[in-house]
mmCIF file of C-alpha atoms and ligand atoms in Angstrom:
data_model
loop_
_atom_site.group_PDB
_atom_site.id
_atom_site.type_symbol
_atom_site.label_atom_id
_atom_site.label_comp_id
_atom_site.label_asym_id
_atom_site.label_seq_id
_atom_site.Cartn_x
_atom_site.Cartn_y
_atom_site.Cartn_z
ATOM 1 C CA MET O 1 -4.916 1.799 -38.184
ATOM 2 C CA ILE O 2 -5.452 -1.750 -39.663
ATOM 3 C CA THR O 3 -7.206 -4.191 -37.431
ATOM 4 C CA ILE O 4 -7.293 -7.754 -38.370
ATOM 5 C CA PRO O 5 -8.307 -10.976 -36.262
ATOM 6 C CA ARG O 6 -5.818 -11.483 -33.355
ATOM 7 C CA TYR O 7 -6.273 -15.347 -33.649
ATOM 8 C CA THR O 8 -7.255 -17.554 -36.462
ATOM 9 C CA LEU O 9 -7.724 -21.214 -35.706
ATOM 10 C CA VAL O 10 -8.271 -23.325 -38.873
ATOM 11 C CA GLU O 11 -7.930 -26.975 -38.011
ATOM 12 C CA ASN O 12 -9.808 -30.172 -37.310
ATOM 13 C CA GLY O 13 -11.672 -29.930 -34.052
ATOM 14 C CA ALA O 14 -11.005 -26.110 -33.654
ATOM 15 C CA ILE O 15 -14.592 -25.626 -32.261
ATOM 16 C CA ASN O 16 -13.557 -27.545 -29.125
ATOM 17 C CA LYS O 17 -10.836 -24.811 -28.457
ATOM 18 C CA ILE O 18 -13.434 -21.989 -27.945
ATOM 19 C CA PRO O 19 -13.452 -22.199 -24.072
ATOM 20 C CA GLU O 20 -9.656 -22.013 -24.041
ATOM 21 C CA LEU O 21 -9.762 -18.979 -26.522
ATOM 22 C CA LEU O 22 -12.387 -17.281 -24.345
ATOM 23 C CA GLU O 23 -10.175 -17.743 -21.442
ATOM 24 C CA LYS O 24 -7.040 -16.270 -23.207
ATOM 25 C CA LEU O 25 -9.265 -13.272 -24.141
ATOM 26 C CA ASN O 26 -10.728 -12.989 -20.610
ATOM 27 C CA LEU O 27 -14.255 -13.444 -21.983
ATOM 28 C CA LYS O 28 -16.594 -15.308 -19.706
ATOM 29 C CA ASN O 29 -20.158 -14.780 -20.943
ATOM 30 C CA PRO O 30 -20.685 -15.164 -24.707
ATOM 31 C CA LEU O 31 -23.924 -14.859 -26.725
ATOM 32 C CA VAL O 32 -24.199 -17.046 -29.783
ATOM 33 C CA ILE O 33 -26.048 -15.888 -32.793
ATOM 34 C CA THR O 34 -26.631 -18.816 -35.197
ATOM 35 C CA GLY O 35 -28.898 -20.465 -37.687
ATOM 36 C CA LYS O 36 -31.504 -23.268 -37.042
ATOM 37 C CA SER O 37 -29.211 -25.758 -38.868
ATOM 38 C CA THR O 38 -26.086 -24.605 -37.100
ATOM 39 C CA GLN O 39 -27.186 -24.258 -33.491
ATOM 40 C CA LYS O 40 -26.069 -27.934 -33.092
ATOM 41 C CA TYR O 41 -22.430 -26.662 -33.246
ATOM 42 C CA ASN O 42 -23.031 -24.538 -30.084
ATOM 43 C CA LYS O 43 -21.748 -27.549 -28.288
ATOM 44 C CA LEU O 44 -20.962 -25.745 -25.053
ATOM 45 C CA GLY O 45 -24.616 -24.711 -24.513
ATOM 46 C CA TYR O 46 -23.834 -21.026 -24.520
ATOM 47 C CA ASP O 47 -26.916 -18.733 -24.555
ATOM 48 C CA TYR O 48 -27.998 -18.343 -28.164
ATOM 49 C CA ILE O 49 -30.451 -16.540 -30.515
ATOM 50 C CA TYR O 50 -31.310 -17.412 -34.092
ATOM 51 C CA TYR O 51 -30.176 -14.618 -36.572
ATOM 52 C CA GLN O 52 -33.710 -14.497 -38.062
ATOM 53 C CA GLU O 53 -34.897 -13.396 -34.554
ATOM 54 C CA VAL O 54 -32.468 -10.422 -34.230
ATOM 55 C CA GLU O 55 -34.227 -7.190 -35.089
ATOM 56 C CA TYR O 56 -30.968 -5.733 -36.647
ATOM 57 C CA GLU O 57 -32.850 -3.081 -38.653
ATOM 58 C CA ARG O 58 -33.351 -1.349 -35.249
ATOM 59 C CA PHE O 59 -29.575 -0.964 -34.911
ATOM 60 C CA GLY O 60 -29.477 1.766 -37.457
ATOM 61 C CA LYS O 61 -31.972 4.082 -35.555
ATOM 62 C CA LEU O 62 -30.720 4.479 -31.911
ATOM 63 C CA ASN O 63 -33.750 6.066 -30.286
ATOM 64 C CA ASP O 64 -34.733 5.218 -26.692
ATOM 65 C CA GLU O 65 -36.863 2.284 -27.761
ATOM 66 C CA ASN O 66 -34.220 0.627 -29.736
ATOM 67 C CA ARG O 67 -31.472 1.327 -27.237
ATOM 68 C CA LYS O 68 -33.628 -0.433 -24.663
ATOM 69 C CA TYR O 69 -34.009 -3.477 -27.172
ATOM 70 C CA ILE O 70 -30.157 -3.671 -27.656
ATOM 71 C CA LYS O 71 -29.568 -3.454 -23.887
ATOM 72 C CA GLU O 72 -32.120 -6.154 -23.177
ATOM 73 C CA SER O 73 -30.904 -8.438 -25.927
ATOM 74 C CA PHE O 74 -27.086 -8.082 -25.537
ATOM 75 C CA GLY O 75 -26.565 -6.230 -22.243
ATOM 76 C CA ASP O 76 -25.600 -9.272 -20.044
ATOM 77 C CA TYR O 77 -22.972 -10.657 -22.413
ATOM 78 C CA ASP O 78 -19.374 -9.754 -22.760
ATOM 79 C CA CYS O 79 -18.755 -11.024 -26.335
ATOM 80 C CA ILE O 80 -20.687 -12.272 -29.327
ATOM 81 C CA LEU O 81 -20.036 -15.451 -31.316
ATOM 82 C CA GLY O 82 -21.359 -15.854 -34.928
ATOM 83 C CA ILE O 83 -21.588 -19.600 -35.455
ATOM 84 C CA GLY O 84 -22.885 -20.577 -38.913
ATOM 85 C CA GLY O 85 -23.097 -19.282 -42.533
ATOM 86 C CA GLY O 86 -22.828 -15.822 -43.922
ATOM 87 C CA LYS O 87 -25.968 -14.330 -42.372
ATOM 88 C CA SER O 88 -25.262 -15.662 -38.899
ATOM 89 C CA ILE O 89 -21.816 -14.189 -39.074
ATOM 90 C CA ASP O 90 -23.043 -10.916 -40.585
ATOM 91 C CA VAL O 91 -25.734 -10.364 -37.866
ATOM 92 C CA ALA O 92 -23.349 -11.202 -35.156
ATOM 93 C CA LYS O 93 -20.656 -8.791 -36.616
ATOM 94 C CA TYR O 94 -23.400 -6.065 -36.703
ATOM 95 C CA ALA O 95 -24.427 -6.686 -33.113
ATOM 96 C CA SER O 96 -20.850 -6.738 -32.028
ATOM 97 C CA SER O 97 -20.263 -3.340 -33.618
ATOM 98 C CA ILE O 98 -23.348 -1.732 -32.182
ATOM 99 C CA THR O 99 -22.799 -2.912 -28.690
ATOM 100 C CA LYS O 100 -18.919 -2.580 -28.885
ATOM 101 C CA LYS O 101 -18.556 -6.105 -27.548
ATOM 102 C CA PRO O 102 -15.816 -8.380 -29.197
ATOM 103 C CA PHE O 103 -16.942 -10.553 -32.118
ATOM 104 C CA ILE O 104 -15.608 -14.101 -32.663
ATOM 105 C CA SER O 105 -16.415 -15.540 -36.133
ATOM 106 C CA VAL O 106 -17.129 -19.316 -36.067
ATOM 107 C CA PRO O 107 -17.920 -20.264 -39.800
ATOM 108 C CA THR O 108 -19.486 -23.700 -40.167
ATOM 109 C CA THR O 109 -19.077 -23.515 -43.894
ATOM 110 C CA ALA O 110 -16.998 -21.375 -46.370
ATOM 111 C CA SER O 111 -19.368 -19.557 -48.631
ATOM 112 C CA ASN O 112 -18.127 -15.958 -48.710
ATOM 113 C CA ASP O 113 -15.406 -13.706 -47.239
ATOM 114 C CA GLY O 114 -17.455 -12.182 -44.517
ATOM 115 C CA ILE O 115 -15.687 -14.785 -42.230
ATOM 116 C CA ALA O 116 -12.909 -12.408 -41.361
ATOM 117 C CA SER O 117 -13.783 -9.085 -43.009
ATOM 118 C CA PRO O 118 -14.757 -5.855 -41.206
ATOM 119 C CA ILE O 119 -17.644 -5.616 -43.557
ATOM 120 C CA VAL O 120 -21.401 -6.047 -42.804
ATOM 121 C CA SER O 121 -23.261 -6.804 -46.135
ATOM 122 C CA LEU O 122 -26.811 -7.010 -44.731
ATOM 123 C CA SER O 123 -27.571 -3.858 -46.923
ATOM 124 C CA VAL O 124 -26.357 -2.494 -50.289
ATOM 125 C CA PRO O 125 -23.980 -0.808 -50.104
ATOM 126 C CA SER O 126 -22.339 -2.718 -47.260
ATOM 127 C CA PHE O 127 -20.711 -0.831 -44.431
ATOM 128 C CA MET O 128 -17.588 -0.984 -42.284
ATOM 129 C CA ALA O 129 -17.836 -2.479 -38.938
ATOM 130 C CA GLU O 130 -15.005 -4.192 -36.894
ATOM 131 C CA PRO O 131 -13.333 -7.481 -37.994
ATOM 132 C CA PRO O 132 -13.672 -10.436 -35.608
ATOM 133 C CA ILE O 133 -10.907 -10.572 -32.896
ATOM 134 C CA ALA O 134 -10.789 -14.257 -33.688
ATOM 135 C CA VAL O 135 -11.818 -16.711 -36.297
ATOM 136 C CA VAL O 136 -12.361 -20.266 -35.415
ATOM 137 C CA GLY O 137 -12.814 -22.522 -38.551
ATOM 138 C CA ASP O 138 -13.334 -26.211 -37.718
ATOM 139 C CA ILE O 139 -12.299 -28.118 -40.730
ATOM 140 C CA ASP O 140 -14.209 -31.223 -39.463
ATOM 141 C CA ILE O 141 -17.511 -29.291 -39.724
ATOM 142 C CA ILE O 142 -16.705 -27.185 -42.687
ATOM 143 C CA LYS O 143 -15.653 -30.115 -44.970
ATOM 144 C CA LYS O 144 -18.986 -31.882 -44.289
ATOM 145 C CA SER O 145 -21.118 -28.724 -44.988
ATOM 146 C CA PRO O 146 -23.218 -28.759 -48.265
ATOM 147 C CA LYS O 147 -21.002 -28.859 -51.426
ATOM 148 C CA LYS O 148 -23.157 -25.921 -52.887
ATOM 149 C CA LEU O 149 -21.858 -23.647 -50.035
ATOM 150 C CA LEU O 150 -18.365 -24.736 -50.410
ATOM 151 C CA ALA O 151 -18.391 -24.086 -54.177
ATOM 152 C CA SER O 152 -19.944 -20.728 -53.545
ATOM 153 C CA GLY O 153 -16.885 -19.803 -51.701
ATOM 154 C CA ALA O 154 -14.777 -20.115 -54.770
ATOM 155 C CA GLY O 155 -17.094 -17.561 -56.463
ATOM 156 C CA ASP O 156 -16.428 -14.988 -53.821
ATOM 157 C CA ILE O 157 -12.780 -15.482 -54.227
ATOM 158 C CA VAL O 158 -12.369 -15.523 -58.092
ATOM 159 C CA SER O 159 -14.406 -12.215 -57.934
ATOM 160 C CA ASN O 160 -11.220 -10.613 -56.508
ATOM 161 C CA ILE O 161 -9.827 -10.661 -60.102
ATOM 162 C CA THR O 162 -12.446 -8.308 -61.624
ATOM 163 C CA ALA O 163 -12.683 -6.425 -58.290
ATOM 164 C CA VAL O 164 -9.033 -5.426 -58.565
ATOM 165 C CA LEU O 165 -9.355 -4.574 -62.273
ATOM 166 C CA ASP O 166 -12.163 -2.234 -61.488
ATOM 167 C CA TRP O 167 -10.337 -0.630 -58.621
ATOM 168 C CA LYS O 168 -7.278 0.021 -60.839
ATOM 169 C CA LEU O 169 -9.613 1.267 -63.634
ATOM 170 C CA ALA O 170 -11.361 3.558 -61.109
ATOM 171 C CA HIS O 171 -7.829 4.922 -60.117
ATOM 172 C CA ILE O 172 -6.854 5.567 -63.865
ATOM 173 C CA GLU O 173 -10.155 6.920 -65.182
ATOM 174 C CA ASN O 174 -11.626 8.446 -62.090
ATOM 175 C CA ASN O 175 -8.729 9.321 -60.053
ATOM 176 C CA GLU O 176 -9.821 7.172 -57.160
ATOM 177 C CA LYS O 177 -7.423 6.193 -54.304
ATOM 178 C CA TYR O 178 -5.796 2.854 -54.937
ATOM 179 C CA SER O 179 -3.520 0.522 -52.924
ATOM 180 C CA GLU O 180 -1.353 -1.484 -55.109
ATOM 181 C CA SER O 181 -0.252 -3.825 -52.165
ATOM 182 C CA SER O 182 -3.773 -4.538 -51.176
ATOM 183 C CA ALA O 183 -4.721 -5.166 -54.799
ATOM 184 C CA ILE O 184 -1.761 -7.551 -55.426
ATOM 185 C CA PHE O 185 -2.549 -9.407 -52.039
ATOM 186 C CA SER O 186 -6.196 -9.812 -53.055
ATOM 187 C CA LYS O 187 -5.547 -10.892 -56.706
ATOM 188 C CA THR O 188 -2.862 -13.331 -55.564
ATOM 189 C CA ILE O 189 -5.388 -15.046 -53.217
ATOM 190 C CA ALA O 190 -7.617 -15.667 -56.155
ATOM 191 C CA GLU O 191 -4.805 -16.725 -58.487
ATOM 192 C CA GLU O 192 -3.471 -19.232 -55.971
ATOM 193 C CA LEU O 193 -6.909 -20.752 -55.391
ATOM 194 C CA ILE O 194 -7.568 -20.991 -59.215
ATOM 195 C CA GLU O 195 -4.242 -22.656 -59.703
ATOM 196 C CA TYR O 196 -4.874 -25.116 -56.926
ATOM 197 C CA ILE O 197 -8.353 -26.019 -58.120
ATOM 198 C CA ASN O 198 -7.394 -26.295 -61.938
ATOM 199 C CA ASN O 199 -4.274 -28.593 -61.030
ATOM 200 C CA SER O 200 -6.244 -30.675 -58.456
ATOM 201 C CA LYS O 201 -7.109 -33.533 -60.850
ATOM 202 C CA ASN O 202 -3.677 -34.644 -61.074
ATOM 203 C CA LYS O 203 -2.932 -33.966 -57.393
ATOM 204 C CA ASP O 204 -5.425 -34.566 -54.549
ATOM 205 C CA ASN O 205 -8.740 -34.251 -56.323
ATOM 206 C CA LEU O 206 -9.809 -31.431 -54.174
ATOM 207 C CA LYS O 207 -9.163 -33.203 -50.829
ATOM 208 C CA GLU O 208 -7.436 -29.968 -49.442
ATOM 209 C CA TYR O 209 -10.169 -27.658 -50.901
ATOM 210 C CA PRO O 210 -12.141 -27.116 -47.722
ATOM 211 C CA LYS O 211 -9.029 -25.883 -45.967
ATOM 212 C CA LYS O 212 -7.805 -23.916 -48.862
ATOM 213 C CA ILE O 213 -11.086 -22.131 -49.393
ATOM 214 C CA VAL O 214 -11.507 -21.188 -45.712
ATOM 215 C CA LYS O 215 -7.915 -19.732 -45.660
ATOM 216 C CA ALA O 216 -8.589 -17.864 -48.905
ATOM 217 C CA LEU O 217 -11.721 -16.342 -47.624
ATOM 218 C CA ILE O 218 -10.038 -15.345 -44.386
ATOM 219 C CA ALA O 219 -7.200 -13.750 -46.290
ATOM 220 C CA SER O 220 -9.661 -11.946 -48.636
ATOM 221 C CA GLY O 221 -11.444 -10.560 -45.572
ATOM 222 C CA MET O 222 -7.936 -9.322 -44.372
ATOM 223 C CA ALA O 223 -7.196 -7.706 -47.636
ATOM 224 C CA ILE O 224 -10.524 -5.664 -47.225
ATOM 225 C CA ALA O 225 -9.343 -4.837 -43.652
ATOM 226 C CA ILE O 226 -6.004 -3.608 -44.993
ATOM 227 C CA ALA O 227 -7.620 -1.422 -47.688
ATOM 228 C CA HIS O 228 -10.354 -0.382 -45.168
ATOM 229 C CA SER O 229 -12.789 -0.968 -48.099
ATOM 230 C CA SER O 230 -14.428 -3.892 -49.958
ATOM 231 C CA ARG O 231 -12.723 -2.625 -53.124
ATOM 232 C CA PRO O 232 -10.194 -5.406 -53.304
ATOM 233 C CA ALA O 233 -12.947 -7.892 -53.201
ATOM 234 C CA SER O 234 -15.987 -6.228 -54.639
ATOM 235 C CA GLY O 235 -16.454 -4.573 -58.052
ATOM 236 C CA SER O 236 -18.644 -4.894 -61.035
ATOM 237 C CA GLU O 237 -19.176 -8.697 -60.375
ATOM 238 C CA HIS O 238 -20.603 -7.783 -56.868
ATOM 239 C CA LEU O 239 -22.704 -5.069 -58.520
ATOM 240 C CA PHE O 240 -24.301 -7.785 -60.764
ATOM 241 C CA SER O 241 -24.900 -9.965 -57.760
ATOM 242 C CA HIS O 242 -26.471 -7.208 -55.648
ATOM 243 C CA SER O 243 -28.502 -6.348 -58.815
ATOM 244 C CA LEU O 244 -29.843 -9.945 -58.937
ATOM 245 C CA ASP O 245 -30.523 -9.933 -55.167
ATOM 246 C CA LYS O 246 -32.616 -6.749 -55.722
ATOM 247 C CA LEU O 247 -34.672 -8.374 -58.568
ATOM 248 C CA LYS O 248 -35.253 -11.384 -56.423
ATOM 249 C CA LYS O 249 -36.593 -9.203 -53.552
ATOM 250 C CA GLU O 250 -38.731 -6.908 -55.847
ATOM 251 C CA GLY O 251 -40.062 -9.836 -57.923
ATOM 252 C CA ASN O 252 -40.515 -12.255 -55.059
ATOM 253 C CA ILE O 253 -38.427 -14.725 -56.864
ATOM 254 C CA ASP O 254 -37.847 -17.811 -54.688
ATOM 255 C CA ASN O 255 -34.361 -18.734 -55.877
ATOM 256 C CA LYS O 256 -31.856 -19.772 -53.243
ATOM 257 C CA SER O 257 -28.866 -18.726 -55.375
ATOM 258 C CA LEU O 258 -25.965 -17.920 -53.012
ATOM 259 C CA HIS O 259 -23.906 -14.639 -53.003
ATOM 260 C CA GLY O 260 -20.787 -16.503 -53.994
ATOM 261 C CA GLU O 261 -22.429 -18.319 -56.807
ATOM 262 C CA GLN O 262 -23.865 -14.994 -58.143
ATOM 263 C CA CYS O 263 -20.367 -13.385 -57.822
ATOM 264 C CA GLY O 264 -18.906 -16.194 -59.771
ATOM 265 C CA ILE O 265 -21.317 -15.560 -62.662
ATOM 266 C CA GLY O 266 -20.561 -11.891 -62.359
ATOM 267 C CA THR O 267 -16.859 -12.629 -62.603
ATOM 268 C CA LEU O 268 -17.334 -14.444 -65.742
ATOM 269 C CA ILE O 269 -19.260 -11.558 -67.240
ATOM 270 C CA PHE O 270 -16.707 -8.872 -66.329
ATOM 271 C CA SER O 271 -13.539 -10.774 -66.999
ATOM 272 C CA LYS O 272 -14.821 -11.210 -70.501
ATOM 273 C CA ALA O 273 -15.661 -7.523 -70.575
ATOM 274 C CA TYR O 274 -12.065 -6.814 -69.580
ATOM 275 C CA VAL O 275 -10.759 -9.209 -72.294
ATOM 276 C CA GLU O 276 -12.873 -7.372 -74.848
ATOM 277 C CA GLU O 277 -11.228 -4.040 -73.714
ATOM 278 C CA GLY O 278 -7.843 -5.681 -74.070
ATOM 279 C CA ARG O 279 -7.115 -5.287 -70.236
ATOM 280 C CA LEU O 280 -7.249 -9.091 -69.429
ATOM 281 C CA ASP O 281 -5.786 -12.064 -71.222
ATOM 282 C CA ASN O 282 -8.425 -14.371 -72.528
ATOM 283 C CA LYS O 283 -6.488 -17.352 -70.985
ATOM 284 C CA GLU O 284 -7.287 -15.841 -67.543
ATOM 285 C CA TYR O 285 -11.023 -15.807 -68.309
ATOM 286 C CA HIS O 286 -10.730 -19.522 -69.236
ATOM 287 C CA GLU O 287 -8.828 -20.303 -66.016
ATOM 288 C CA ILE O 288 -11.675 -18.728 -64.054
ATOM 289 C CA LEU O 289 -14.285 -20.636 -65.943
ATOM 290 C CA LYS O 290 -12.412 -23.891 -65.591
ATOM 291 C CA SER O 291 -12.093 -23.396 -61.763
ATOM 292 C CA LEU O 292 -15.787 -22.685 -61.295
ATOM 293 C CA LYS O 293 -16.721 -25.749 -63.326
ATOM 294 C CA ILE O 294 -14.311 -27.980 -61.374
ATOM 295 C CA VAL O 295 -15.871 -26.978 -57.981
ATOM 296 C CA LYS O 296 -19.360 -27.054 -59.718
ATOM 297 C CA SER O 297 -20.295 -23.505 -58.989
ATOM 298 C CA PRO O 298 -22.865 -22.209 -61.664
ATOM 299 C CA VAL O 299 -21.154 -21.013 -64.823
ATOM 300 C CA ASN O 300 -24.315 -19.583 -66.580
ATOM 301 C CA ILE O 301 -27.603 -18.011 -65.602
ATOM 302 C CA PHE O 302 -29.528 -21.186 -66.210
ATOM 303 C CA GLU O 303 -27.403 -23.266 -63.745
ATOM 304 C CA LEU O 304 -28.033 -20.355 -61.221
ATOM 305 C CA GLY O 305 -31.821 -20.984 -61.759
ATOM 306 C CA TYR O 306 -32.829 -17.832 -63.715
ATOM 307 C CA ASP O 307 -33.916 -17.147 -67.389
ATOM 308 C CA GLU O 308 -31.976 -14.926 -69.629
ATOM 309 C CA ASP O 309 -34.297 -11.937 -69.236
ATOM 310 C CA VAL O 310 -33.308 -11.715 -65.508
ATOM 311 C CA ALA O 311 -29.608 -11.743 -66.353
ATOM 312 C CA ILE O 312 -30.078 -9.025 -68.881
ATOM 313 C CA GLU O 313 -32.170 -6.801 -66.469
ATOM 314 C CA ALA O 314 -29.704 -7.470 -63.588
ATOM 315 C CA LEU O 315 -26.816 -6.382 -65.859
ATOM 316 C CA CYS O 316 -28.416 -3.201 -67.227
ATOM 317 C CA ASN O 317 -29.225 -2.073 -63.666
ATOM 318 C CA ALA O 318 -26.103 -3.137 -61.932
ATOM 319 C CA HIS O 319 -24.275 0.210 -62.209
ATOM 320 C CA LYS O 320 -27.108 1.795 -60.146
ATOM 321 C CA LEU O 321 -26.604 -0.315 -57.099
ATOM 322 C CA ARG O 322 -23.843 1.805 -55.467
ATOM 323 C CA LYS O 323 -21.648 4.750 -56.303
ATOM 324 C CA ARG O 324 -18.531 2.561 -57.246
ATOM 325 C CA TYR O 325 -16.610 3.291 -60.518
ATOM 326 C CA THR O 326 -16.165 0.021 -62.398
ATOM 327 C CA ILE O 327 -15.871 -1.130 -66.089
ATOM 328 C CA LEU O 328 -19.708 -0.700 -66.170
ATOM 329 C CA ARG O 329 -18.910 3.010 -66.133
ATOM 330 C CA ASN O 330 -22.308 4.649 -66.755
ATOM 331 C CA GLY O 331 -23.913 1.252 -67.348
ATOM 332 C CA PHE O 332 -24.344 -1.199 -70.146
ATOM 333 C CA ASP O 333 -27.351 -0.646 -72.432
ATOM 334 C CA LYS O 334 -29.350 -3.746 -73.429
ATOM 335 C CA LYS O 335 -27.431 -4.500 -76.723
ATOM 336 C CA LYS O 336 -24.125 -4.369 -74.922
ATOM 337 C CA ALA O 337 -25.475 -6.339 -72.032
ATOM 338 C CA ILE O 338 -26.749 -9.158 -74.398
ATOM 339 C CA ASP O 339 -23.455 -9.165 -76.370
ATOM 340 C CA ILE O 340 -21.261 -9.539 -73.279
ATOM 341 C CA LEU O 341 -23.603 -12.183 -71.725
ATOM 342 C CA GLU O 342 -23.403 -14.205 -74.980
ATOM 343 C CA LYS O 343 -19.607 -13.833 -75.241
ATOM 344 C CA SER O 344 -19.282 -14.990 -71.650
ATOM 345 C CA GLN O 345 -21.571 -17.904 -72.189
ATOM 346 C CA ILE O 346 -23.877 -16.697 -69.422
ATOM 347 C CA ILE O 347 -26.999 -16.823 -71.703
HETATM 348 N N1 LIG Z 1 -19.738 -9.289 -44.479
HETATM 349 C C1 LIG Z 1 -19.404 -9.733 -45.792
HETATM 350 O O1 LIG Z 1 -18.208 -9.394 -46.268
HETATM 351 C C2 LIG Z 1 -20.247 -10.563 -46.478
HETATM 352 C C3 LIG Z 1 -19.953 -10.870 -47.808
HETATM 353 C C4 LIG Z 1 -20.945 -11.649 -48.490
HETATM 354 C C5 LIG Z 1 -21.998 -12.156 -47.910
HETATM 355 N N2 LIG Z 1 -22.347 -11.807 -46.560
HETATM 356 C C6 LIG Z 1 -23.411 -12.207 -45.959
HETATM 357 O O2 LIG Z 1 -23.626 -13.682 -46.100
HETATM 358 C C7 LIG Z 1 -24.879 -13.891 -46.573
HETATM 359 C C8 LIG Z 1 -24.727 -15.084 -47.554
HETATM 360 O O3 LIG Z 1 -24.144 -16.065 -46.764
HETATM 361 P P1 LIG Z 1 -24.155 -17.540 -47.337
HETATM 362 O O4 LIG Z 1 -23.927 -17.557 -48.674
HETATM 363 O O5 LIG Z 1 -23.528 -18.417 -46.318
HETATM 364 O O6 LIG Z 1 -25.791 -17.918 -47.248
HETATM 365 P P2 LIG Z 1 -26.740 -17.910 -45.892
HETATM 366 O O7 LIG Z 1 -26.045 -17.403 -44.654
HETATM 367 O O8 LIG Z 1 -28.032 -17.221 -46.366
HETATM 368 O O9 LIG Z 1 -27.146 -19.474 -45.815
HETATM 369 C C9 LIG Z 1 -26.136 -20.271 -45.394
HETATM 370 C C10 LIG Z 1 -27.009 -21.552 -45.071
HETATM 371 O O10 LIG Z 1 -26.108 -22.704 -44.841
HETATM 372 C C11 LIG Z 1 -26.396 -23.278 -43.545
HETATM 373 N N3 LIG Z 1 -25.210 -23.893 -43.131
HETATM 374 C C12 LIG Z 1 -24.098 -23.282 -42.706
HETATM 375 N N4 LIG Z 1 -23.146 -24.066 -42.309
HETATM 376 C C13 LIG Z 1 -23.750 -25.327 -42.490
HETATM 377 C C14 LIG Z 1 -23.191 -26.703 -42.274
HETATM 378 N N5 LIG Z 1 -22.030 -26.931 -41.688
HETATM 379 N N6 LIG Z 1 -23.955 -27.692 -42.504
HETATM 380 C C15 LIG Z 1 -25.330 -27.490 -43.003
HETATM 381 N N7 LIG Z 1 -25.778 -26.166 -43.297
HETATM 382 C C16 LIG Z 1 -24.984 -25.237 -42.948
HETATM 383 C C17 LIG Z 1 -26.831 -22.147 -42.689
HETATM 384 O O11 LIG Z 1 -27.582 -22.568 -41.696
HETATM 385 C C18 LIG Z 1 -27.830 -21.405 -43.692
HETATM 386 O O12 LIG Z 1 -29.039 -21.863 -43.898
HETATM 387 C C19 LIG Z 1 -25.395 -12.588 -47.232
HETATM 388 O O13 LIG Z 1 -26.848 -12.553 -47.061
HETATM 389 C C20 LIG Z 1 -24.645 -11.418 -46.401
HETATM 390 O O14 LIG Z 1 -25.500 -11.146 -45.160
HETATM 391 C C21 LIG Z 1 -21.384 -11.010 -45.795
HETATM 392 O O1 LIG Z 2 -19.163 -4.322 -50.363
HETATM 393 P P1 LIG Z 2 -19.877 -5.462 -50.892
HETATM 394 O O2 LIG Z 2 -20.161 -5.371 -52.361
HETATM 395 O O3 LIG Z 2 -21.074 -5.978 -50.055
HETATM 396 O O4 LIG Z 2 -18.753 -6.688 -50.898
HETATM 397 C C1 LIG Z 2 -18.488 -7.315 -49.633
HETATM 398 C C2 LIG Z 2 -18.037 -8.770 -49.820
HETATM 399 O O5 LIG Z 2 -19.210 -9.484 -50.492
HETATM 400 C C3 LIG Z 2 -16.767 -8.861 -50.879
HETATM 401 O O6 LIG Z 2 -16.591 -10.277 -51.113
HETATM 402 ZN ZN1 LIG Z 3 -18.628 -11.097 -51.728
#
């Protein structure tokens, strides 16, 4: 059974409609999970907790002590609101799935497709939870959020192009289940956004971009819900991003590169790899590159804040991050990694 958000409110001032939405859903006592810089959007003064304070690692081990923690933290509330960026929303979604309380997603920026997806990506691999019953995207707030975050959203959308190519390749070479309808839906979301961005110079100079990127991210989350898998939106490009995250963690690298920015770089790498295999037209690679440049999302490893060795190591390890068949197949060796990183102008 496919579940997607029952209500999506994407408009100026949407956040002020939360009380009316709660009433419609017969919910009276929400708990807000938010970030330090986004608590200010909890304008109605609902009880709140910072996502950094939620001990979500305890959700995975339901012994008596952890059950007690969950009951004490969430027991009195009848729903959970995630107000903020990707982590706030992810932690709120996780808490909602553990407590079986409805989850409402209130993105205050547009940085990745966790906004409306049923996926929790606090770990690698991610896991399937429940999608929000409602998404409240206040354009007045989102359009004023940091440009870096809004640009990162484009990276998490263009990634659908290579994700869908990997999914189809897995079906052809590895006999994996594949949904053409979900794949077309996911790819079209990316193509539409790329087309808008690449033609924006002669139109509105990206004035509509905040609204377009929010809607694209919501739609991408729905494609995941329809496929009941992150396959339509996560392939080799995400494996590269997760591999970078692993290097950051292990090497204590203090680099604030965002999920979407990393996925944008991954998409350039693997769209070029698909061009090399004759499975993608080079024109599509250039359209992706142009769109990321226009929104000012990083287009090489140096703009992402790393040196070339990190890019090479992340690429050589990417296939190990999860059991997901992609164009990486059994992994790129160092020679192939350097070749494709050079051809895709990443190093
Ligand atoms: N579930 C999914 O499908 C999925 C997919 C990708 C990533 N994620 C999650 O998202 C996280 C990455 O999210 P992210 O890229 O948003 O980074 P983030 O959540 O780590 O940081 C976002 C930052 O932007 C700030 N912010 C948000 N809105 C703002 C606003 N209006 N004005 C000023 N600052 C604002 C937040 O307070 C936060 O500090 C990952 O760690 C993962 O947990 C989930
Ligand atoms: O399953 P993963 O690779 O975490 O992907 C989820 C989301 O980031 C897709 O955009
Ligand atoms: Zn993603």
